PDB file of C-alpha atoms in Angstrom:
ATOM      1  CA  UNK A  11     -20.039  39.180-102.610  1.00 46.00           C
ATOM      2  CA  UNK A  12     -16.763  37.576-101.640  1.00 50.00           C
ATOM      3  CA  UNK A  13     -15.231  34.158-102.209  1.00 58.00           C
ATOM      4  CA  UNK A  14     -17.549  31.392-103.417  1.00 65.00           C
ATOM      5  CA  UNK A  15     -20.323  33.950-103.819  1.00 89.00           C
ATOM      6  CA  UNK A  16     -20.557  34.485-100.058  1.00 97.00           C
ATOM      7  CA  UNK A  17     -21.213  37.950 -98.606  1.00 98.00           C
ATOM      8  CA  UNK A  18     -18.203  39.733 -97.122  1.00 98.00           C
ATOM      9  CA  UNK A  19     -19.780  39.836 -93.636  1.00 98.00           C
ATOM     10  CA  UNK A  20     -19.326  36.061 -93.273  1.00 98.00           C
ATOM     11  CA  UNK A  21     -15.758  36.122 -94.620  1.00 98.00           C
ATOM     12  CA  UNK A  22     -14.240  39.092 -92.780  1.00 98.00           C
ATOM     13  CA  UNK A  23     -15.008  39.759 -89.099  1.00 98.00           C
ATOM     14  CA  UNK A  24     -14.521  43.484 -89.674  1.00 98.00           C
ATOM     15  CA  UNK A  25     -16.260  43.776 -93.049  1.00 98.00           C
ATOM     16  CA  UNK A  26     -18.909  46.275 -92.043  1.00 98.00           C
ATOM     17  CA  UNK A  27     -16.360  48.663 -90.506  1.00 98.00           C
ATOM     18  CA  UNK A  28     -15.280  49.381 -94.094  1.00 97.00           C
ATOM     19  CA  UNK A  29     -18.745  50.555 -95.119  1.00 97.00           C
ATOM     20  CA  UNK A  30     -18.970  54.125 -96.379  1.00 94.00           C
ATOM     21  CA  UNK A  31     -21.940  56.483 -96.561  1.00 94.00           C
ATOM     22  CA  UNK A  32     -23.413  55.113 -93.319  1.00 96.00           C
ATOM     23  CA  UNK A  33     -24.151  56.885 -90.052  1.00 96.00           C
ATOM     24  CA  UNK A  34     -21.741  55.774 -87.327  1.00 97.00           C
ATOM     25  CA  UNK A  35     -22.612  56.355 -83.680  1.00 94.00           C
ATOM     26  CA  UNK A  36     -19.498  58.359 -82.899  1.00 91.00           C
ATOM     27  CA  UNK A  37     -18.986  59.785 -86.370  1.00 94.00           C
ATOM     28  CA  UNK A  38     -16.604  57.075 -87.535  1.00 95.00           C
ATOM     29  CA  UNK A  39     -16.272  53.307 -87.752  1.00 97.00           C
ATOM     30  CA  UNK A  40     -15.124  51.600 -84.521  1.00 96.00           C
ATOM     31  CA  UNK A  41     -11.671  50.097 -84.116  1.00 97.00           C
ATOM     32  CA  UNK A  42     -11.820  46.449 -83.030  1.00 97.00           C
ATOM     33  CA  UNK A  43      -8.080  45.740 -83.428  1.00 97.00           C
ATOM     34  CA  UNK A  44      -7.415  45.280 -79.678  1.00 97.00           C
ATOM     35  CA  UNK A  45     -10.404  42.985 -79.251  1.00 97.00           C
ATOM     36  CA  UNK A  46      -9.431  40.920 -82.292  1.00 97.00           C
ATOM     37  CA  UNK A  47      -5.883  40.602 -80.912  1.00 98.00           C
ATOM     38  CA  UNK A  48      -7.182  39.283 -77.570  1.00 97.00           C
ATOM     39  CA  UNK A  49      -9.499  36.919 -79.460  1.00 98.00           C
ATOM     40  CA  UNK A  50      -6.594  35.509 -81.506  1.00 98.00           C
ATOM     41  CA  UNK A  51      -4.402  35.053 -78.433  1.00 98.00           C
ATOM     42  CA  UNK A  52      -6.941  33.546 -76.029  1.00 98.00           C
ATOM     43  CA  UNK A  53      -9.694  31.848 -78.064  1.00 98.00           C
ATOM     44  CA  UNK A  54     -10.456  28.180 -77.408  1.00 98.00           C
ATOM     45  CA  UNK A  55     -11.731  27.167 -80.843  1.00 98.00           C
ATOM     46  CA  UNK A  56      -9.824  27.113 -84.115  1.00 97.00           C
ATOM     47  CA  UNK A  57     -12.159  26.927 -87.090  1.00 98.00           C
ATOM     48  CA  UNK A  58     -11.098  26.218 -90.649  1.00 98.00           C
ATOM     49  CA  UNK A  59     -11.595  29.223 -92.938  1.00 96.00           C
ATOM     50  CA  UNK A  60     -15.061  29.235 -94.545  1.00 97.00           C
ATOM     51  CA  UNK A  61     -16.227  26.309 -92.422  1.00 97.00           C
ATOM     52  CA  UNK A  62     -19.727  26.749 -91.013  1.00 97.00           C
ATOM     53  CA  UNK A  63     -18.496  27.750 -87.519  1.00 98.00           C
ATOM     54  CA  UNK A  64     -16.134  30.298 -89.092  1.00 98.00           C
ATOM     55  CA  UNK A  65     -18.910  31.800 -91.232  1.00 98.00           C
ATOM     56  CA  UNK A  66     -21.304  31.988 -88.280  1.00 98.00           C
ATOM     57  CA  UNK A  67     -18.691  33.592 -86.037  1.00 98.00           C
ATOM     58  CA  UNK A  68     -17.922  36.320 -88.556  1.00 98.00           C
ATOM     59  CA  UNK A  69     -21.604  36.963 -89.264  1.00 98.00           C
ATOM     60  CA  UNK A  70     -22.332  37.504 -85.567  1.00 98.00           C
ATOM     61  CA  UNK A  71     -19.268  39.703 -85.066  1.00 98.00           C
ATOM     62  CA  UNK A  72     -20.366  41.962 -87.908  1.00 98.00           C
ATOM     63  CA  UNK A  73     -23.916  42.002 -86.555  1.00 98.00           C
ATOM     64  CA  UNK A  74     -22.599  43.124 -83.142  1.00 97.00           C
ATOM     65  CA  UNK A  75     -20.660  45.958 -84.786  1.00 97.00           C
ATOM     66  CA  UNK A  76     -23.734  47.137 -86.653  1.00 98.00           C
ATOM     67  CA  UNK A  77     -26.043  46.839 -83.634  1.00 96.00           C
ATOM     68  CA  UNK A  78     -23.591  48.785 -81.473  1.00 95.00           C
ATOM     69  CA  UNK A  79     -22.380  51.461 -83.874  1.00 97.00           C
ATOM     70  CA  UNK A  80     -24.652  51.928 -86.901  1.00 97.00           C
ATOM     71  CA  UNK A  81     -27.414  54.299 -85.838  1.00 97.00           C
ATOM     72  CA  UNK A  82     -29.739  53.710 -88.809  1.00 97.00           C
ATOM     73  CA  UNK A  83     -31.304  50.260 -89.162  1.00 97.00           C
ATOM     74  CA  UNK A  84     -31.345  50.524 -92.945  1.00 97.00           C
ATOM     75  CA  UNK A  85     -27.536  50.467 -92.857  1.00 98.00           C
ATOM     76  CA  UNK A  86     -27.412  47.062 -91.119  1.00 98.00           C
ATOM     77  CA  UNK A  87     -26.300  44.622 -93.816  1.00 98.00           C
ATOM     78  CA  UNK A  88     -26.200  41.536 -91.567  1.00 98.00           C
ATOM     79  CA  UNK A  89     -29.973  41.443 -90.978  1.00 98.00           C
ATOM     80  CA  UNK A  90     -33.107  41.237 -93.080  1.00 97.00           C
ATOM     81  CA  UNK A  91     -34.481  44.535 -91.807  1.00 95.00           C
ATOM     82  CA  UNK A  92     -38.052  43.715 -92.829  1.00 93.00           C
ATOM     83  CA  UNK A  93     -38.180  40.571 -90.659  1.00 94.00           C
ATOM     84  CA  UNK A  94     -35.440  40.838 -88.041  1.00 97.00           C
ATOM     85  CA  UNK A  95     -36.262  40.188 -84.378  1.00 98.00           C
ATOM     86  CA  UNK A  96     -34.081  39.328 -81.375  1.00 97.00           C
ATOM     87  CA  UNK A  97     -34.968  37.687 -78.051  1.00 97.00           C
ATOM     88  CA  UNK A  98     -33.243  36.555 -74.864  1.00 97.00           C
ATOM     89  CA  UNK A  99     -34.074  33.488 -72.801  1.00 97.00           C
ATOM     90  CA  UNK A 100     -37.496  33.020 -74.351  1.00 96.00           C
ATOM     91  CA  UNK A 101     -38.520  36.625 -73.760  1.00 95.00           C
ATOM     92  CA  UNK A 102     -40.566  38.804 -76.103  1.00 95.00           C
ATOM     93  CA  UNK A 103     -39.126  39.558 -79.547  1.00 96.00           C
ATOM     94  CA  UNK A 104     -37.264  42.846 -79.861  1.00 95.00           C
ATOM     95  CA  UNK A 105     -36.986  44.752 -83.119  1.00 96.00           C
ATOM     96  CA  UNK A 106     -33.829  46.315 -84.443  1.00 95.00           C
ATOM     97  CA  UNK A 107     -35.301  49.741 -83.728  1.00 96.00           C
ATOM     98  CA  UNK A 108     -35.778  48.760 -80.077  1.00 95.00           C
ATOM     99  CA  UNK A 109     -32.139  47.685 -79.800  1.00 94.00           C
ATOM    100  CA  UNK A 110     -31.074  50.979 -81.371  1.00 94.00           C
ATOM    101  CA  UNK A 111     -32.997  52.810 -78.656  1.00 94.00           C
ATOM    102  CA  UNK A 112     -31.831  50.863 -75.599  1.00 94.00           C
ATOM    103  CA  UNK A 113     -28.439  49.450 -76.648  1.00 93.00           C
ATOM    104  CA  UNK A 114     -27.049  45.949 -76.930  1.00 92.00           C
ATOM    105  CA  UNK A 115     -26.256  45.555 -73.215  1.00 93.00           C
ATOM    106  CA  UNK A 116     -29.678  46.796 -72.132  1.00 94.00           C
ATOM    107  CA  UNK A 117     -31.352  44.475 -74.641  1.00 94.00           C
ATOM    108  CA  UNK A 118     -29.899  41.351 -73.033  1.00 94.00           C
ATOM    109  CA  UNK A 119     -29.608  42.134 -69.290  1.00 95.00           C
ATOM    110  CA  UNK A 120     -32.617  41.951 -66.981  1.00 93.00           C
ATOM    111  CA  UNK A 121     -32.849  44.237 -63.914  1.00 95.00           C
ATOM    112  CA  UNK A 122     -30.859  42.762 -61.039  1.00 96.00           C
ATOM    113  CA  UNK A 123     -29.005  43.638 -57.831  1.00 96.00           C
ATOM    114  CA  UNK A 124     -25.981  44.913 -59.779  1.00 97.00           C
ATOM    115  CA  UNK A 125     -27.450  46.579 -62.881  1.00 97.00           C
ATOM    116  CA  UNK A 126     -30.739  47.837 -64.269  1.00 97.00           C
ATOM    117  CA  UNK A 127     -31.223  48.738 -67.947  1.00 95.00           C
ATOM    118  CA  UNK A 128     -34.002  51.169 -67.020  1.00 95.00           C
ATOM    119  CA  UNK A 129     -31.459  53.340 -65.193  1.00 94.00           C
ATOM    120  CA  UNK A 130     -28.913  53.432 -68.038  1.00 93.00           C
ATOM    121  CA  UNK A 131     -29.045  54.844 -71.571  1.00 93.00           C
ATOM    122  CA  UNK A 132     -27.486  53.239 -74.641  1.00 92.00           C
ATOM    123  CA  UNK A 133     -24.296  55.315 -74.351  1.00 91.00           C
ATOM    124  CA  UNK A 134     -24.120  55.087 -70.553  1.00 93.00           C
ATOM    125  CA  UNK A 135     -24.423  51.295 -70.623  1.00 94.00           C
ATOM    126  CA  UNK A 136     -21.592  50.961 -73.130  1.00 92.00           C
ATOM    127  CA  UNK A 137     -19.374  53.256 -71.061  1.00 93.00           C
ATOM    128  CA  UNK A 138     -20.152  51.250 -67.906  1.00 94.00           C
ATOM    129  CA  UNK A 139     -19.075  47.907 -69.340  1.00 95.00           C
ATOM    130  CA  UNK A 140     -16.374  48.975 -71.785  1.00 94.00           C
ATOM    131  CA  UNK A 141     -14.628  51.048 -69.119  1.00 94.00           C
ATOM    132  CA  UNK A 142     -14.573  48.037 -66.786  1.00 96.00           C
ATOM    133  CA  UNK A 143     -13.541  45.597 -69.512  1.00 95.00           C
ATOM    134  CA  UNK A 144     -12.024  47.378 -72.543  1.00 94.00           C
ATOM    135  CA  UNK A 145     -11.907  44.215 -74.656  1.00 95.00           C
ATOM    136  CA  UNK A 146     -14.712  41.662 -74.637  1.00 96.00           C
ATOM    137  CA  UNK A 147     -13.849  38.992 -77.188  1.00 98.00           C
ATOM    138  CA  UNK A 148     -16.423  36.614 -78.671  1.00 98.00           C
ATOM    139  CA  UNK A 149     -16.190  33.253 -80.414  1.00 98.00           C
ATOM    140  CA  UNK A 150     -18.303  30.388 -81.670  1.00 98.00           C
ATOM    141  CA  UNK A 151     -17.371  27.180 -79.869  1.00 98.00           C
ATOM    142  CA  UNK A 152     -19.417  24.763 -81.966  1.00 98.00           C
ATOM    143  CA  UNK A 153     -22.313  24.736 -84.414  1.00 98.00           C
ATOM    144  CA  UNK A 154     -25.063  22.159 -84.025  1.00 98.00           C
ATOM    145  CA  UNK A 155     -27.129  22.791 -87.167  1.00 96.00           C
ATOM    146  CA  UNK A 156     -26.740  24.627 -90.435  1.00 91.00           C
ATOM    147  CA  UNK A 157     -28.809  27.108 -92.445  1.00 96.00           C
ATOM    148  CA  UNK A 158     -31.534  28.172 -92.534  1.00 97.00           C
ATOM    149  CA  UNK A 159     -31.784  27.468 -88.791  1.00 98.00           C
ATOM    150  CA  UNK A 160     -28.354  27.763 -87.224  1.00 98.00           C
ATOM    151  CA  UNK A 161     -27.903  26.690 -83.616  1.00 98.00           C
ATOM    152  CA  UNK A 162     -24.568  27.185 -81.908  1.00 98.00           C
ATOM    153  CA  UNK A 163     -22.711  27.550 -78.621  1.00 98.00           C
ATOM    154  CA  UNK A 164     -20.708  30.700 -77.984  1.00 98.00           C
ATOM    155  CA  UNK A 165     -18.226  32.205 -75.539  1.00 98.00           C
ATOM    156  CA  UNK A 166     -17.721  35.859 -74.489  1.00 98.00           C
ATOM    157  CA  UNK A 167     -14.703  36.797 -72.371  1.00 98.00           C
ATOM    158  CA  UNK A 168     -12.382  39.528 -71.156  1.00 97.00           C
ATOM    159  CA  UNK A 169     -10.509  40.851 -68.117  1.00 97.00           C
ATOM    160  CA  UNK A 170     -11.926  43.082 -65.387  1.00 96.00           C
ATOM    161  CA  UNK A 171      -9.296  45.812 -65.567  1.00 95.00           C
ATOM    162  CA  UNK A 172     -11.235  48.712 -64.038  1.00 95.00           C
ATOM    163  CA  UNK A 173     -13.892  49.150 -61.365  1.00 96.00           C
ATOM    164  CA  UNK A 174     -17.500  48.518 -62.321  1.00 96.00           C
ATOM    165  CA  UNK A 175     -19.869  51.376 -61.493  1.00 96.00           C
ATOM    166  CA  UNK A 176     -23.573  51.022 -62.300  1.00 96.00           C
ATOM    167  CA  UNK A 177     -27.098  51.458 -60.964  1.00 96.00           C
ATOM    168  CA  UNK A 178     -29.133  48.452 -59.845  1.00 96.00           C
ATOM    169  CA  UNK A 179     -32.831  47.552 -59.847  1.00 96.00           C
ATOM    170  CA  UNK A 180     -33.364  49.439 -56.559  1.00 95.00           C
ATOM    171  CA  UNK A 181     -31.817  52.615 -57.930  1.00 95.00           C
ATOM    172  CA  UNK A 182     -28.665  52.149 -55.859  1.00 96.00           C
ATOM    173  CA  UNK A 183     -25.195  52.974 -57.085  1.00 96.00           C
ATOM    174  CA  UNK A 184     -23.178  49.755 -57.224  1.00 97.00           C
ATOM    175  CA  UNK A 185     -19.385  49.706 -57.254  1.00 97.00           C
ATOM    176  CA  UNK A 186     -17.390  46.513 -57.735  1.00 97.00           C
ATOM    177  CA  UNK A 187     -13.649  46.868 -57.325  1.00 96.00           C
ATOM    178  CA  UNK A 188     -11.607  45.528 -60.219  1.00 95.00           C
ATOM    179  CA  UNK A 189      -9.930  42.206 -59.468  1.00 95.00           C
ATOM    180  CA  UNK A 190      -7.869  41.953 -62.660  1.00 95.00           C
ATOM    181  CA  UNK A 191      -9.201  38.471 -63.294  1.00 95.00           C
ATOM    182  CA  UNK A 192     -11.155  36.902 -66.130  1.00 96.00           C
ATOM    183  CA  UNK A 193     -14.818  37.327 -66.988  1.00 96.00           C
ATOM    184  CA  UNK A 194     -15.842  34.321 -69.076  1.00 98.00           C
ATOM    185  CA  UNK A 195     -19.419  33.466 -70.027  1.00 97.00           C
ATOM    186  CA  UNK A 196     -20.990  30.967 -72.403  1.00 98.00           C
ATOM    187  CA  UNK A 197     -24.398  30.473 -73.954  1.00 98.00           C
ATOM    188  CA  UNK A 198     -26.257  29.122 -76.937  1.00 98.00           C
ATOM    189  CA  UNK A 199     -28.145  30.788 -79.753  1.00 98.00           C
ATOM    190  CA  UNK A 200     -30.552  29.821 -82.508  1.00 98.00           C
ATOM    191  CA  UNK A 201     -30.575  32.020 -85.591  1.00 98.00           C
ATOM    192  CA  UNK A 202     -32.722  31.829 -88.703  1.00 98.00           C
ATOM    193  CA  UNK A 203     -31.021  33.222 -91.794  1.00 98.00           C
ATOM    194  CA  UNK A 204     -32.204  33.926 -95.328  1.00 97.00           C
ATOM    195  CA  UNK A 205     -30.549  32.986 -98.609  1.00 96.00           C
ATOM    196  CA  UNK A 206     -28.156  35.957 -98.248  1.00 97.00           C
ATOM    197  CA  UNK A 207     -27.121  34.660 -94.801  1.00 98.00           C
ATOM    198  CA  UNK A 208     -28.770  37.679 -93.217  1.00 98.00           C
ATOM    199  CA  UNK A 209     -30.309  37.259 -89.778  1.00 98.00           C
ATOM    200  CA  UNK A 210     -34.094  37.037 -89.672  1.00 98.00           C
ATOM    201  CA  UNK A 211     -34.523  35.880 -86.100  1.00 98.00           C
ATOM    202  CA  UNK A 212     -32.039  35.478 -83.256  1.00 98.00           C
ATOM    203  CA  UNK A 213     -32.789  33.736 -79.969  1.00 98.00           C
ATOM    204  CA  UNK A 214     -30.055  33.853 -77.320  1.00 98.00           C
ATOM    205  CA  UNK A 215     -29.989  31.720 -74.187  1.00 98.00           C
ATOM    206  CA  UNK A 216     -27.547  32.321 -71.316  1.00 97.00           C
ATOM    207  CA  UNK A 217     -27.346  33.263 -67.644  1.00 96.00           C
ATOM    208  CA  UNK A 218     -26.552  37.004 -67.574  1.00 91.00           C
ATOM    209  CA  UNK A 219     -25.848  36.794 -63.853  1.00 95.00           C
ATOM    210  CA  UNK A 220     -22.753  34.686 -64.549  1.00 96.00           C
ATOM    211  CA  UNK A 221     -20.864  37.839 -65.515  1.00 96.00           C
ATOM    212  CA  UNK A 222     -21.898  39.705 -62.357  1.00 96.00           C
ATOM    213  CA  UNK A 223     -21.080  36.734 -60.116  1.00 95.00           C
ATOM    214  CA  UNK A 224     -17.595  36.602 -61.624  1.00 96.00           C
ATOM    215  CA  UNK A 225     -17.184  40.354 -61.189  1.00 96.00           C
ATOM    216  CA  UNK A 226     -18.215  40.159 -57.526  1.00 95.00           C
ATOM    217  CA  UNK A 227     -16.586  36.835 -56.653  1.00 88.00           C
ATOM    218  CA  UNK A 228     -14.247  38.379 -54.077  1.00 79.00           C
ATOM    219  CA  UNK A 229     -17.077  40.154 -52.237  1.00 74.00           C
ATOM    220  CA  UNK A 230     -15.709  43.511 -53.312  1.00 89.00           C
ATOM    221  CA  UNK A 231     -19.127  45.184 -53.714  1.00 95.00           C
ATOM    222  CA  UNK A 232     -20.430  48.451 -52.249  1.00 94.00           C
ATOM    223  CA  UNK A 233     -23.894  49.933 -52.670  1.00 91.00           C
ATOM    224  CA  UNK A 234     -25.111  53.412 -51.903  1.00 89.00           C
ATOM    225  CA  UNK A 235     -27.140  56.375 -53.044  1.00 82.00           C
ATOM    226  CA  UNK A 236     -26.773  57.686 -56.561  1.00 77.00           C
ATOM    227  CA  UNK A 237     -25.146  61.101 -56.527  1.00 70.00           C
ATOM    228  CA  UNK A 238     -27.447  63.852 -57.735  1.00 58.00           C
TER     229      UNK A 238
END
């Protein structure tokens, strides 16, 4: 527990990276220093420390770290592992184990003309998007209701520094040339938390095609056969 009896994962955006005796996806805790720097320099909201928006933002950031890099669900401290489910745009609930199998990108993106989660593994999906956009900052813009049901609006943004290369819903290789411009998406979420401020249920609502439209806004898209 941290200040005012609150858990560290709502007080420090990088709290879970300091965990020991856990299984990390690449053998060590991830380094979010570049992403946090971009967040500090380009965020739109400025929340008072330990205000509700600040606590929610740090909880979600730690959850994203755990979902992306902790390979054993029992090591996720930000969720109530016995009850946790996640859904997107009113879709079916997904368990933490499912997200561990498919990856965070594949859990939230439906098959489309630019990308298909069924043609990309957890690691491949992360390489696809992180190579294109090395830093993808995230912030809470505003919170509409407090615990136990927390509803809030969020923003996710970065810069398209490298070409996007993926496989779409038709099995075609899709290449989008980097335009060096911003990728900036927003959405809302409703989360139910327990008395430890752990996530029990998370429902996310957003248009995942917004990112792809921004990537392809200059018409710089080519499609072809996937190389064997």
